[in-house]
PDB file of C-alpha atoms and ligand atoms in Angstrom:
ATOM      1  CA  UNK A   1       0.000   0.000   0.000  1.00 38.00           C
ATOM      2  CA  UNK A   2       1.153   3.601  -0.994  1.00 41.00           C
ATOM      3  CA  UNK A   3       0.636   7.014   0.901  1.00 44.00           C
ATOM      4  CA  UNK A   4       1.682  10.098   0.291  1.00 44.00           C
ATOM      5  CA  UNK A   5       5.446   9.630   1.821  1.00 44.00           C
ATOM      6  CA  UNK A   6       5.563   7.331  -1.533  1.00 47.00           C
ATOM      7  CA  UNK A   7       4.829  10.457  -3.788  1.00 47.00           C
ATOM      8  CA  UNK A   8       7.660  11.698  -5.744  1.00 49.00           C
ATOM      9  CA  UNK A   9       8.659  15.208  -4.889  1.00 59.00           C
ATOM     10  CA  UNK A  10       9.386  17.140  -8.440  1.00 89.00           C
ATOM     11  CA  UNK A  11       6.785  17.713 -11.126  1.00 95.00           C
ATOM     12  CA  UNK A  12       8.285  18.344 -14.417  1.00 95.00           C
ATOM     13  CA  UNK A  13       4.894  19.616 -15.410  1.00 96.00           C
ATOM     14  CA  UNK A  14       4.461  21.743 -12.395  1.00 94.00           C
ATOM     15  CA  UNK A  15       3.801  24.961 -14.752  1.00 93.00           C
ATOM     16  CA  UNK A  16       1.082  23.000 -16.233  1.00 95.00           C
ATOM     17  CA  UNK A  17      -0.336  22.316 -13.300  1.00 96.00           C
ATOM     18  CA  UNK A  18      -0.599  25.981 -11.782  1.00 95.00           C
ATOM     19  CA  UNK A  19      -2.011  26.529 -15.349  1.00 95.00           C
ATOM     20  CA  UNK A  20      -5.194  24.310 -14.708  1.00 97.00           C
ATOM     21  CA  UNK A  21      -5.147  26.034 -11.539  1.00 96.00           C
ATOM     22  CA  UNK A  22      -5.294  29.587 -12.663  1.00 96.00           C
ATOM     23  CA  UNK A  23      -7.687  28.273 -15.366  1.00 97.00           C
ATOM     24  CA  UNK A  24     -10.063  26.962 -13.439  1.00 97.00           C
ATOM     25  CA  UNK A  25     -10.118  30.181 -11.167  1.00 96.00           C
ATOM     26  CA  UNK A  26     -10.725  32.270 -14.304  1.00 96.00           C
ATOM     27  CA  UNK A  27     -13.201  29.816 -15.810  1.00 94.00           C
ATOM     28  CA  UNK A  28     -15.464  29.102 -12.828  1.00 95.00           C
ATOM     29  CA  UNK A  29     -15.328  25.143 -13.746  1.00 95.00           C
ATOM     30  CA  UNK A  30     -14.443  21.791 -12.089  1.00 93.00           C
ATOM     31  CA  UNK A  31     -11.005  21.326 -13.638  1.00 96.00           C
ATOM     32  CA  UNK A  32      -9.176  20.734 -10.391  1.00 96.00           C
ATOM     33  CA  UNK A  33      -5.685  19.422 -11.380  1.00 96.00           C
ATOM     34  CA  UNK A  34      -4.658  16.187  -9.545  1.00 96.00           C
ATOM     35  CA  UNK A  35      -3.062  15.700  -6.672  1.00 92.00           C
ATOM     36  CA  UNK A  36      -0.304  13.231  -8.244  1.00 91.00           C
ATOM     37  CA  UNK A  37       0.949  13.709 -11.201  1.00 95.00           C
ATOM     38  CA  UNK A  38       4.322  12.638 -10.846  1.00 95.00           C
ATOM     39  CA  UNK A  39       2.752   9.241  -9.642  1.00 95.00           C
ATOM     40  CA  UNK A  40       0.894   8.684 -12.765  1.00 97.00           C
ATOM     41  CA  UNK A  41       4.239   9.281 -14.467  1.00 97.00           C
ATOM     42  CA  UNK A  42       5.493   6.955 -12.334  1.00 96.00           C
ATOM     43  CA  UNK A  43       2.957   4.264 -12.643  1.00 97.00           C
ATOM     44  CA  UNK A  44       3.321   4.442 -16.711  1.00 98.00           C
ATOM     45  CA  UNK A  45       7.004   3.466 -16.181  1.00 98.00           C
ATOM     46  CA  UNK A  46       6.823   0.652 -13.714  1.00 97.00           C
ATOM     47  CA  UNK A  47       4.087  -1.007 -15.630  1.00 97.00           C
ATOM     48  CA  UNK A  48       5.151  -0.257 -19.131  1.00 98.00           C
ATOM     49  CA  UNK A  49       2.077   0.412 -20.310  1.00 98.00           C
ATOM     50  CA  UNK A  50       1.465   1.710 -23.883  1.00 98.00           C
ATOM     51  CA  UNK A  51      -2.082   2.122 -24.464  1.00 98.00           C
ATOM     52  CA  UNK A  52      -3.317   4.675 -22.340  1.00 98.00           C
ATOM     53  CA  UNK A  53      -6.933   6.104 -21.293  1.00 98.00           C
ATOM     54  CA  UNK A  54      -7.638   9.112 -19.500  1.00 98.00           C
ATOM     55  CA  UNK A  55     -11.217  10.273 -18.484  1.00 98.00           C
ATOM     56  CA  UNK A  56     -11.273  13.633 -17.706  1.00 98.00           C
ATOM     57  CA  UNK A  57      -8.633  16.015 -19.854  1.00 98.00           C
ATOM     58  CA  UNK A  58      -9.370  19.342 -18.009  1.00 98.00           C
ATOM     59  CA  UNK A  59      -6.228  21.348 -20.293  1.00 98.00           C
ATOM     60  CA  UNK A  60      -3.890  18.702 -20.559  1.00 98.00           C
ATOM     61  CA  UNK A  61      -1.833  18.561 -17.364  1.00 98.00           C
ATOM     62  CA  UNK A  62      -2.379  15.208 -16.683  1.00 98.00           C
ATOM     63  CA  UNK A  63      -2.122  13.554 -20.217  1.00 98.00           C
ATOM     64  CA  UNK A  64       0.945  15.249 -20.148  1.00 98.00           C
ATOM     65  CA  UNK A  65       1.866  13.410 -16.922  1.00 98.00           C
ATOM     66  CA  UNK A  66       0.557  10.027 -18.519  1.00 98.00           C
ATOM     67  CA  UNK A  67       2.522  10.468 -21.807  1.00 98.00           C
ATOM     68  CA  UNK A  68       5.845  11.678 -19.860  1.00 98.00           C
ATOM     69  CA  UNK A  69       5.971   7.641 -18.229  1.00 98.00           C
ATOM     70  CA  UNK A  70       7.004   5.518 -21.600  1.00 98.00           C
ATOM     71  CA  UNK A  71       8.076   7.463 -24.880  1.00 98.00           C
ATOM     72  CA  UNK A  72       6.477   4.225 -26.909  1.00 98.00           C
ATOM     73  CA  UNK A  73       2.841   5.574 -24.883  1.00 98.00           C
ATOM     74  CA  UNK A  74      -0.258   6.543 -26.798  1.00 98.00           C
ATOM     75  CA  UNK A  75      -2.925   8.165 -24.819  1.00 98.00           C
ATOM     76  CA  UNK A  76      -6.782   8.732 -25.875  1.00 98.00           C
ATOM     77  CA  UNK A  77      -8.123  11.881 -23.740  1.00 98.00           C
ATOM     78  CA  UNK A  78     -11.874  12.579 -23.257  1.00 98.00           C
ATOM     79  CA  UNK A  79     -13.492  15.799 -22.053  1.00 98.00           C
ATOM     80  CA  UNK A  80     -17.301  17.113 -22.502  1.00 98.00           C
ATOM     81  CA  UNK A  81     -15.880  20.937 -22.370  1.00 98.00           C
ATOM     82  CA  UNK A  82     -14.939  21.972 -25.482  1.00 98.00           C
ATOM     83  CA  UNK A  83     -12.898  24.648 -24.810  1.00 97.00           C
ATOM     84  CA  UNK A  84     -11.114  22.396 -22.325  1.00 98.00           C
ATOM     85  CA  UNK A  85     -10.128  20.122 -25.570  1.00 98.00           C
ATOM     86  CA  UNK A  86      -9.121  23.170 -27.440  1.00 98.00           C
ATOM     87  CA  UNK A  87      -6.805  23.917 -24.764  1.00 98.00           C
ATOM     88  CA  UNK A  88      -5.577  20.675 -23.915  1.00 98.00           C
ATOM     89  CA  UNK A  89      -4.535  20.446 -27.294  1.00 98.00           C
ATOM     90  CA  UNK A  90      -2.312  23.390 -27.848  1.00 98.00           C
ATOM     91  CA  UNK A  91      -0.634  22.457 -24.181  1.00 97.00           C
ATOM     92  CA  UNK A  92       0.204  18.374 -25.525  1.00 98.00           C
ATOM     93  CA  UNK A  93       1.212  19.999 -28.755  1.00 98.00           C
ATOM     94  CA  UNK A  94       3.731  23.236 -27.096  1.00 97.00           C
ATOM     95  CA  UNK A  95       5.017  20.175 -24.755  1.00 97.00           C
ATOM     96  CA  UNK A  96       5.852  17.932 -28.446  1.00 97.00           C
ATOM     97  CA  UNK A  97       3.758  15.359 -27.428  1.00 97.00           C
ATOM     98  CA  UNK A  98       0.707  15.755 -29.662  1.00 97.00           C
ATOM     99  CA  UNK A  99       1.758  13.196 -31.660  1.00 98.00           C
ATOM    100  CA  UNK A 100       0.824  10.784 -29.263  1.00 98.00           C
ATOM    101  CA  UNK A 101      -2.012  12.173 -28.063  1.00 98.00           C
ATOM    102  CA  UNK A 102      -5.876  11.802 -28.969  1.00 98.00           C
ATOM    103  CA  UNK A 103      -7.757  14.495 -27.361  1.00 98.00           C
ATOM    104  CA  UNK A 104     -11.682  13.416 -27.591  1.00 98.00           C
ATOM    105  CA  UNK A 105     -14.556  15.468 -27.166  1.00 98.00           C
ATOM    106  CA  UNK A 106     -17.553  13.995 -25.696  1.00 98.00           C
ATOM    107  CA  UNK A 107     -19.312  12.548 -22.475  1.00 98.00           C
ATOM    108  CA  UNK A 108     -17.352   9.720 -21.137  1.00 98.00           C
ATOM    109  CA  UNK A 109     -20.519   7.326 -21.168  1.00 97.00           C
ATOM    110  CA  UNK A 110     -20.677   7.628 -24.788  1.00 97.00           C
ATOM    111  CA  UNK A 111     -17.132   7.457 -25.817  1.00 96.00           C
ATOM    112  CA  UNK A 112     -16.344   4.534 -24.059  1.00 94.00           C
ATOM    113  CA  UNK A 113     -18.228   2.618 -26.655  1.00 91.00           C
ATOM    114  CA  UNK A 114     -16.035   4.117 -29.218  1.00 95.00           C
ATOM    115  CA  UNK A 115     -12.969   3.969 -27.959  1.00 94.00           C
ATOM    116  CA  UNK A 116     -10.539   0.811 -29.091  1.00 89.00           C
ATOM    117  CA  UNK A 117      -9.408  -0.849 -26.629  1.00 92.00           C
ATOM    118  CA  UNK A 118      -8.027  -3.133 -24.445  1.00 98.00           C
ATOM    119  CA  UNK A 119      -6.063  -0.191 -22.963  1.00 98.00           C
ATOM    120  CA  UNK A 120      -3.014  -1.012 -20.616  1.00 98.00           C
ATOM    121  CA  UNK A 121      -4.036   1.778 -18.111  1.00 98.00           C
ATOM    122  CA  UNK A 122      -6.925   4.247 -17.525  1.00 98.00           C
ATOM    123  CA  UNK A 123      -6.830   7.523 -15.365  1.00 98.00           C
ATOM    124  CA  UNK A 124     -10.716   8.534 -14.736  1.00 98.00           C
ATOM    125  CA  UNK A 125     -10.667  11.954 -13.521  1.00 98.00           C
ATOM    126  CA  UNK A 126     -14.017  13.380 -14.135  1.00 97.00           C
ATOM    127  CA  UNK A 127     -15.682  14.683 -11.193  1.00 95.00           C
ATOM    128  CA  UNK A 128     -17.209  12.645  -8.916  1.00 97.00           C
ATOM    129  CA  UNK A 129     -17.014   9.125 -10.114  1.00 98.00           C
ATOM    130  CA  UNK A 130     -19.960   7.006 -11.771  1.00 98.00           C
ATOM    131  CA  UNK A 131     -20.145   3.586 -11.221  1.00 98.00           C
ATOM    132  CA  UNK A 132     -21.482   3.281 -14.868  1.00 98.00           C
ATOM    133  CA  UNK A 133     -18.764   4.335 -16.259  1.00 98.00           C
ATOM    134  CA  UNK A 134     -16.484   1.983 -14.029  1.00 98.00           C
ATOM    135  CA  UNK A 135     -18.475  -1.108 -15.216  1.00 98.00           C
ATOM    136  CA  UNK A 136     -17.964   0.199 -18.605  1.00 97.00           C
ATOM    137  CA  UNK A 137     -13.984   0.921 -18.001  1.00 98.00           C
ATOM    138  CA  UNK A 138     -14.053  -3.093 -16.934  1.00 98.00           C
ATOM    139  CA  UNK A 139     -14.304  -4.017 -20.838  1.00 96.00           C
ATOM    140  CA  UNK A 140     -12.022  -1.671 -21.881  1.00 97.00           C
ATOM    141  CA  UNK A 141      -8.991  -2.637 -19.541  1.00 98.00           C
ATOM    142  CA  UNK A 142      -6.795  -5.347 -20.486  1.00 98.00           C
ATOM    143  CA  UNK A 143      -6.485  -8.645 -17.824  1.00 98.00           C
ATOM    144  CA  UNK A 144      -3.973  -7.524 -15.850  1.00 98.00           C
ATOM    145  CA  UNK A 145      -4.579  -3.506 -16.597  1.00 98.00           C
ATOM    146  CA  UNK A 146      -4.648  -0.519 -14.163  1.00 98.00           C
ATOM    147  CA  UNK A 147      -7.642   1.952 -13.497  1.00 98.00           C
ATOM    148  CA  UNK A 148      -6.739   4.681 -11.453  1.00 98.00           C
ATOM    149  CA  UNK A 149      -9.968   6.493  -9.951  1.00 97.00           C
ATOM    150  CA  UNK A 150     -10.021   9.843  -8.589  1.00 97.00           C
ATOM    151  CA  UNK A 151     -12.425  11.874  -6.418  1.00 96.00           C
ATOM    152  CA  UNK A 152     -14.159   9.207  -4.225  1.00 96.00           C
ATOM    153  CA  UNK A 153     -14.522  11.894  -1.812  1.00 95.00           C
ATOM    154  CA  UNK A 154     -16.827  13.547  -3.509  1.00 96.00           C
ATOM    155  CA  UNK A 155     -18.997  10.601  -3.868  1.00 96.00           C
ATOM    156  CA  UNK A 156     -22.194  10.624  -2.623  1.00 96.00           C
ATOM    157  CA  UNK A 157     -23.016   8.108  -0.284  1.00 96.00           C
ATOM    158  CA  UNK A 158     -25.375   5.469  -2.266  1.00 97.00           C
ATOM    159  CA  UNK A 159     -23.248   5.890  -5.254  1.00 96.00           C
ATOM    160  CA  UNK A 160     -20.307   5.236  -3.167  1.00 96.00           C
ATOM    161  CA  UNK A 161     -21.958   2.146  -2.233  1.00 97.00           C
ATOM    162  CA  UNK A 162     -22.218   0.935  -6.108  1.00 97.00           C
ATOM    163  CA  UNK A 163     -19.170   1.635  -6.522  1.00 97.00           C
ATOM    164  CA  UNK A 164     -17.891  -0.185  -3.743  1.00 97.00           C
ATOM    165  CA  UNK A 165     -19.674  -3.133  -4.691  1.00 98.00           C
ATOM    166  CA  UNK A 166     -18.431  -3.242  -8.351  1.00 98.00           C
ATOM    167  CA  UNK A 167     -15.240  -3.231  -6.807  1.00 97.00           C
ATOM    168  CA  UNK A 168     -15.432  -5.523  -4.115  1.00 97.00           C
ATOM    169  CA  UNK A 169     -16.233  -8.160  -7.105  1.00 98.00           C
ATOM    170  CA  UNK A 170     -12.991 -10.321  -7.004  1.00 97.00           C
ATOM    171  CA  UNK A 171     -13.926 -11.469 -10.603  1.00 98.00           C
ATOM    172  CA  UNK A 172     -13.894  -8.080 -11.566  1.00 98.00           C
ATOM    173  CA  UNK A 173     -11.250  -6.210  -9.560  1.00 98.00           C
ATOM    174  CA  UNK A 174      -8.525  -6.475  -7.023  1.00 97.00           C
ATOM    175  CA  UNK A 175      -7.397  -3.476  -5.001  1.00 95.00           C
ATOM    176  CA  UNK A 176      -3.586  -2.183  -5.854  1.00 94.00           C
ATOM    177  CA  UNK A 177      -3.298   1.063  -3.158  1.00 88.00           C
ATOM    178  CA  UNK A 178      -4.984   4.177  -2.114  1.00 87.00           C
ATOM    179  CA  UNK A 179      -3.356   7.462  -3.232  1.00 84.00           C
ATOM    180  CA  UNK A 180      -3.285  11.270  -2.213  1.00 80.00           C
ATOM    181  CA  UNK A 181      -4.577  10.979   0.917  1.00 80.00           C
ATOM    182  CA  UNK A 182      -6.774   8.341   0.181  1.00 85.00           C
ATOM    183  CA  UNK A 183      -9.134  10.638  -2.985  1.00 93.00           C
ATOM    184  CA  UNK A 184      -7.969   7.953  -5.050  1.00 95.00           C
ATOM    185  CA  UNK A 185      -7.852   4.676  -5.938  1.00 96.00           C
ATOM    186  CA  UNK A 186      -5.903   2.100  -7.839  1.00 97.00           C
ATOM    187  CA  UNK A 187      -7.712  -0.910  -9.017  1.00 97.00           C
ATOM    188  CA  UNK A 188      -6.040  -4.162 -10.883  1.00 98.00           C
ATOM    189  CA  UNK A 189      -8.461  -5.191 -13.907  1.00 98.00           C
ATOM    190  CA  UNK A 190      -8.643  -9.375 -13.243  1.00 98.00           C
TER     191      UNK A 190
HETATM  192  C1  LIG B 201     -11.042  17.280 -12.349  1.00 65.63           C
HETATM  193  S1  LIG B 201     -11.023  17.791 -14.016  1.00 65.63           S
HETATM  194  C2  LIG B 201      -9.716  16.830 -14.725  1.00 65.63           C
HETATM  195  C3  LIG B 201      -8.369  17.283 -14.253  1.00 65.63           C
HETATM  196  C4  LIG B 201      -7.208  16.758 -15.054  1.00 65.63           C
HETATM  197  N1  LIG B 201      -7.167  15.315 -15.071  1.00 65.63           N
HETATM  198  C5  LIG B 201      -5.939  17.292 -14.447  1.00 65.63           C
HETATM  199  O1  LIG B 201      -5.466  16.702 -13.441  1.00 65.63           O
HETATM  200  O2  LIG B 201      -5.469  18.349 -14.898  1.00 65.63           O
HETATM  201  C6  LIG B 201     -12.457  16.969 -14.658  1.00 65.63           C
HETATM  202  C7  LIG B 201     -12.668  17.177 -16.151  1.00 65.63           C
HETATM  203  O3  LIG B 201     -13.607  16.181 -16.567  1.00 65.63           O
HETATM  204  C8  LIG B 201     -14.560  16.740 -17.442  1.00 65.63           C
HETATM  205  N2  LIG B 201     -15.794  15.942 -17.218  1.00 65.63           N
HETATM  206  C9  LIG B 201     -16.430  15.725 -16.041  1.00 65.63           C
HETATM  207  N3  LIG B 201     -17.447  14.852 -16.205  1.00 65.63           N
HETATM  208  C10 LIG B 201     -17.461  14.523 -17.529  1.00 65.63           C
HETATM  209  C11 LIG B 201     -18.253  13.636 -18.303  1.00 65.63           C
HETATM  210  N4  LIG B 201     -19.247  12.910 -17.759  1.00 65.63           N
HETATM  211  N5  LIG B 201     -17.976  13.513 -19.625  1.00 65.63           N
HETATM  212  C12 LIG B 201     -16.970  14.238 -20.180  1.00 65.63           C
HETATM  213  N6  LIG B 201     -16.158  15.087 -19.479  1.00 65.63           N
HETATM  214  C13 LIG B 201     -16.412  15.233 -18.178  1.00 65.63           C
HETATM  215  C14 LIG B 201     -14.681  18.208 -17.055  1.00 65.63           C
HETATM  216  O4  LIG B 201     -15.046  18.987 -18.177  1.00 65.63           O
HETATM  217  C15 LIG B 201     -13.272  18.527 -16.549  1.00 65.63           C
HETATM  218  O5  LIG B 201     -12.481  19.103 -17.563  1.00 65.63           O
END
């Protein structure tokens, strides 16, 4: 099990991050950067994954975080605000890795059907989680494949519940750790 002592300490995307930051300020939206980037970075690496998911875009920080883990790493990006797309564009492209990036448009629910999969490892970032799109992330995910949630704290309770159970399925899912400060979590695809 991880905790925060685990995090690494530098962020080579830190300017990124205070980007989202003063974007969201200046926007009045939900795009909260997460709390670990370096970690997703970090995760990429150990696992060597190459096909990568990420639910919830915001402007980019985080794909950027994704991508930074393995040079051989393609990453599909969804986000429902358009101007958050636009954005999270030009940032993958000034940081030359647009190449390997798909940035989507569109509500996770309905991409997920589009999307080609299996994918090694998926970052779901949205706002508060849906257990919906969790049982739809399940036959996405390789055997053997990551999901990283975020935002269980802002989870309300019965949904929580759902979510618990889909995860609590042994068939399904077994737990990897619980990251920044326990907001997230990582889940092994069985
Ligand atoms: C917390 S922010 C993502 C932060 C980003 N991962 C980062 O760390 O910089 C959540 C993003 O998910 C998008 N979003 C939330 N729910 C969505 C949904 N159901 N479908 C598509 N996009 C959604 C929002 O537009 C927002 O940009």
């Amino acid at each position: 099990m991880m905790d925060d002592t685990d995090l690494p300490a530098d962020d080579p995307y830190a300017a990124q991050r205070e980007g989202t930051e003063r974007h969201r300020k200046a926007h009045g939206c939900g795009a909260f950067p997460f709390g670990s980037g370096p970690l997703l970075t970090e995760l990429v690496t150990e696992t060597g994954a190459t096909k990568l998911l990420e639910l919830g875009t915001a402007i980019g920080y985080t794909a950027c975080c994704l991508l930074a883990g393995n040079p051989k790493a393609m990453l599909d990006t969804v986000d429902g605000d358009a101007g958050h797309v636009r954005l999270a564009r030009q940032a993958l492209s000034q940081q030359k890795l647009g190449g390997r990036a798909r940035v989507h448009h569109g509500q996770f629910i309905d991409m997920l059907a589009k999307l080609r999969g299996p994918f090694d490892l998926v970052f779901y970032d949205g706002f508060a989680p849906e257990t919906d799109v969790v049982i739809g992330l399940h036959d996405v995910i390789r055997p053997g494949g990551l999901l990283i949630c975020a935002n269980l704290n802002l989870m309300g309770r019965r949904e929580y519940r759902r979510l618990r159970d889909e995860f609590d399925d042994t068939d399904r899912w077994q737990p990897h750790s619980l990251v920044d400060e326990d907001k997230a979590i990582i889940m092994i695809r069985v």
